Amino acid sequence: MAETALNAKQKSIATVASYAARGNQDGLKQALIEGLDAGVSVNEFKEILVQTYAYCGFPRSLNALNTLMQVTEERGNKDELGKLPSAKPEGESLDYGTENQTKLVGRPVEGKIYEFAPAIDEFLKAHLFGDIFARDNVDWQTRELATIAMLASMNNVTAQLNSHINVGKHNGLTDEQVTEILEIADKTGVETVLFGLGEENTAYAKYFIGKSYLQPMTNEGIHASNVTFEPKARNNWHIHHKTGQTLFVVSGRGWYQEWGKPAQELKAGDVVNIPEGVKHWHGAAKDSWFTHIAISVPNEGATAEWLEPVEDEEYNKLK
Ligand code: MN
């Protein structure tokens, strides 16, 4: 196995947190099984999935806890339960919660929003950083790792994600570890998309750099497949003869380039019409998984002509 910045337990907790945030119970189930096998205890997972509710709401948390309960039952309740949290600290949760928040972030947390809505400030301090973060059977670094994975799996929470990346680093996570957590969250997103990941595209691997996955959708009337590229993966320059190709971008960030023209950045919702006979390539950006649906109209004698790869020197110029 390749050397990674996160250890097996950390990787598993990030994966579990990410699937839980997305509400993908199939992915979560598989990740829980692998995590229990890797030595994460039932109570550690319980803590992470309870904490999930503070970031993703009770529905996601309850569904995820249900999946954990099912998994442990199906495994005959033989998994190591692990430690329970020690008794609640003395005093008011608002007081020790405020202290915890300050320690966790490295300074007192202030902001106009907390003056505008003091109740949310109190709930954050007393409940999230008091009641939840005082539960000491999972350490803060692990809780932040899970939080980053959850936030990276939700749309439009960039400010919170960036702030928790800083908090995670303040609590000892390295840049490499954070990058890996974000990659894990990106990958669970690909697996959660509408049409699924499909199988690794080994048949065409010789015409690609990096791994790609193929999920055939239909071959009746038109040919349509869902194609997913891992970060940095791209196909070689190629030409579709006697039929064109249309790409509908489903998720992630990627590139399309026609010979002699600058590469065009692609994101979800973009559509690319590739005329027949035009030399081109398509694939993922260097830091993102990328999924498009590729559609073509079958035509007598239609073929793809595969040409030279898009070499690193050329590809690495793209952002
Ligand atoms: Mn093509």
Coordinates of N, CA and C in Angstrom, one line a residue, residues 63-142:
N63 N -29.7 8.7 10.9 CA -29.6 7.6 9.9 C -28.2 6.9 9.9
A64 N -27.2 7.7 10.2 CA -25.8 7.1 10.2 C -25.7 6.2 11.5
L65 N -26.3 6.6 12.6 CA -26.2 5.8 13.8 C -27.0 4.5 13.6
N66 N -28.1 4.6 12.9 CA -28.9 3.4 12.6 C -28.1 2.4 11.8
T67 N -27.3 3.0 10.8 CA -26.4 2.1 10.0 C -25.4 1.4 10.8
L68 N -24.8 2.2 11.8 CA -23.8 1.6 12.7 C -24.4 0.5 13.5
M69 N -25.6 0.8 14.0 CA -26.3 -0.3 14.8 C -26.5 -1.5 14.0
Q70 N -27.0 -1.4 12.8 CA -27.2 -2.5 11.9 C -25.9 -3.3 11.7
V71 N -24.8 -2.6 11.4 CA -23.5 -3.2 11.1 C -23.0 -4.0 12.2
T72 N -23.1 -3.4 13.4 CA -22.6 -4.2 14.6 C -23.5 -5.4 14.9
E73 N -24.8 -5.3 14.7 CA -25.7 -6.4 14.9 C -25.4 -7.5 13.9
E74 N -25.2 -7.1 12.6 CA -24.9 -8.1 11.5 C -23.6 -8.8 11.8
R75 N -22.6 -8.1 12.5 CA -21.4 -8.7 12.8 C -21.4 -9.5 14.1
G76 N -22.6 -9.7 14.7 CA -22.8 -10.5 15.9 C -22.4 -9.8 17.1
N77 N -22.4 -8.5 17.1 CA -22.1 -7.7 18.3 C -20.8 -8.1 18.9
K78 N -19.8 -8.5 18.1 CA -18.5 -9.0 18.6 C -17.4 -7.9 18.5
D79 N -17.7 -6.7 18.0 CA -16.7 -5.7 17.8 C -16.4 -5.1 19.2
E80 N -15.1 -4.6 19.3 CA -14.7 -4.0 20.5 C -15.5 -2.7 20.7
L81 N -16.1 -2.6 21.9 CA -16.9 -1.4 22.2 C -16.0 -0.2 22.5
G82 N -14.9 -0.4 23.1 CA -14.0 0.7 23.4 C -14.5 1.5 24.6
K83 N -13.7 2.6 24.8 CA -14.0 3.4 26.0 C -15.2 4.3 25.9
L84 N -15.9 4.5 27.0 CA -17.0 5.5 27.1 C -16.3 6.8 27.6
P85 N -17.0 7.9 27.4 CA -16.4 9.2 27.9 C -16.4 9.1 29.5
S86 N -15.5 9.9 30.1 CA -15.5 10.0 31.6 C -16.7 10.9 32.0
A87 N -16.9 11.0 33.3 CA -18.0 11.8 33.8 C -17.9 13.3 33.3
K88 N -19.0 13.9 33.1 CA -19.1 15.3 32.7 C -18.2 16.2 33.7
P89 N -17.6 17.2 33.1 CA -16.8 18.1 34.0 C -17.7 18.8 35.0
E90 N -17.1 19.3 36.1 CA -17.9 20.1 37.1 C -18.3 21.4 36.5
G91 N -19.3 22.0 37.0 CA -19.7 23.4 36.5 C -20.7 23.4 35.4
E92 N -20.8 24.6 34.8 CA -21.8 24.8 33.7 C -21.2 24.5 32.4
S93 N -21.9 23.9 31.5 CA -21.4 23.6 30.2 C -21.0 24.8 29.4
L94 N -21.7 25.9 29.6 CA -21.4 27.2 28.9 C -20.0 27.6 29.3
D95 N -19.6 27.5 30.6 CA -18.3 27.9 31.1 C -17.2 27.0 30.5
Y96 N -17.3 25.7 30.7 CA -16.2 24.8 30.2 C -16.3 24.8 28.6
G97 N -17.4 25.0 28.1 CA -17.5 25.0 26.6 C -16.8 26.2 26.0
T98 N -17.0 27.4 26.7 CA -16.3 28.6 26.2 C -14.8 28.4 26.3
E99 N -14.3 27.8 27.4 CA -12.9 27.4 27.6 C -12.4 26.5 26.5
N100 N -13.2 25.5 26.3 CA -12.8 24.5 25.2 C -12.7 25.2 23.9
Q101 N -13.7 26.0 23.5 CA -13.7 26.7 22.2 C -12.4 27.5 22.1
T102 N -12.1 28.3 23.1 CA -10.9 29.2 23.1 C -9.6 28.4 22.9
K103 N -9.5 27.2 23.6 CA -8.4 26.4 23.5 C -8.3 25.8 22.2
L104 N -9.4 25.3 21.7 CA -9.5 24.6 20.4 C -9.0 25.5 19.2
V105 N -9.6 26.7 19.3 CA -9.4 27.7 18.2 C -8.0 28.4 18.4
G106 N -7.6 28.5 19.6 CA -6.3 29.2 19.9 C -6.6 30.7 20.3
R107 N -7.8 31.1 20.4 CA -8.1 32.5 20.8 C -9.6 32.5 21.0
P108 N -10.1 33.5 21.8 CA -11.6 33.7 22.0 C -12.3 33.9 20.7
V109 N -13.4 33.3 20.5 CA -14.1 33.4 19.2 C -15.2 34.5 19.3
E110 N -15.0 35.5 18.4 CA -16.0 36.6 18.4 C -16.5 36.9 17.0
G111 N -17.5 37.6 16.9 CA -18.0 37.9 15.5 C -19.4 38.6 15.7
K112 N -19.6 39.4 14.6 CA -20.9 40.2 14.6 C -22.1 39.3 14.7
I113 N -22.0 38.2 14.1 CA -23.1 37.2 14.0 C -23.6 36.8 15.4
Y114 N -22.6 36.7 16.3 CA -22.9 36.2 17.7 C -23.5 37.3 18.5
E115 N -23.3 38.6 18.1 CA -24.1 39.7 18.8 C -25.5 39.8 18.2
F116 N -25.6 39.5 16.9 CA -26.8 39.6 16.2 C -27.8 38.5 16.7
A117 N -27.2 37.3 16.9 CA -28.0 36.1 17.4 C -27.3 35.4 18.5
P118 N -27.4 36.0 19.7 CA -26.6 35.5 20.9 C -27.0 34.0 21.2
A119 N -28.2 33.6 20.8 CA -28.6 32.2 21.1 C -27.6 31.2 20.4
I120 N -27.3 31.5 19.2 CA -26.4 30.5 18.5 C -25.0 30.5 19.1
D121 N -24.6 31.6 19.6 CA -23.3 31.6 20.3 C -23.3 30.8 21.6
E122 N -24.4 30.9 22.3 CA -24.6 30.1 23.5 C -24.7 28.6 23.2
F123 N -25.4 28.3 22.2 CA -25.6 26.8 21.8 C -24.2 26.2 21.3
L124 N -23.5 27.0 20.5 CA -22.2 26.6 20.1 C -21.3 26.3 21.3
K125 N -21.3 27.2 22.2 CA -20.3 27.1 23.3 C -20.8 26.0 24.3
A126 N -22.0 26.1 24.7 CA -22.5 25.2 25.8 C -22.7 23.8 25.3
H127 N -23.2 23.7 24.1 CA -23.6 22.4 23.6 C -22.5 21.7 22.8
L128 N -22.1 22.4 21.7 CA -21.1 21.7 20.8 C -19.8 21.6 21.5
F129 N -19.2 22.8 22.0 CA -17.9 22.8 22.6 C -17.9 22.4 24.0
G130 N -19.1 22.5 24.7 CA -19.2 22.0 26.1 C -19.6 20.6 26.1
D131 N -20.9 20.3 25.9 CA -21.4 18.9 26.0 C -20.7 17.9 25.2
I132 N -20.5 18.3 23.9 CA -20.0 17.3 22.9 C -18.5 17.2 23.1
F133 N -17.8 18.3 23.0 CA -16.3 18.3 23.0 C -15.7 17.9 24.4
A134 N -16.6 17.9 25.4 CA -16.1 17.4 26.7 C -16.1 15.9 26.8
R135 N -16.7 15.3 25.9 CA -16.7 13.8 25.9 C -15.4 13.4 25.4
D136 N -14.6 12.7 26.3 CA -13.2 12.6 26.1 C -12.7 11.2 25.6
N137 N -13.7 10.4 25.1 CA -13.2 9.2 24.5 C -12.8 9.3 23.0
V138 N -13.0 10.5 22.5 CA -12.4 10.8 21.2 C -11.6 12.1 21.3
D139 N -10.4 12.2 20.9 CA -9.6 13.4 21.2 C -10.0 14.5 20.2
W140 N -9.6 15.7 20.5 CA -10.1 16.9 19.7 C -9.5 16.9 18.2
Q141 N -8.3 16.4 18.1 CA -7.7 16.3 16.8 C -8.6 15.4 15.9
T142 N -9.0 14.3 16.5 CA -9.9 13.3 15.7 C -11.2 13.9 15.4

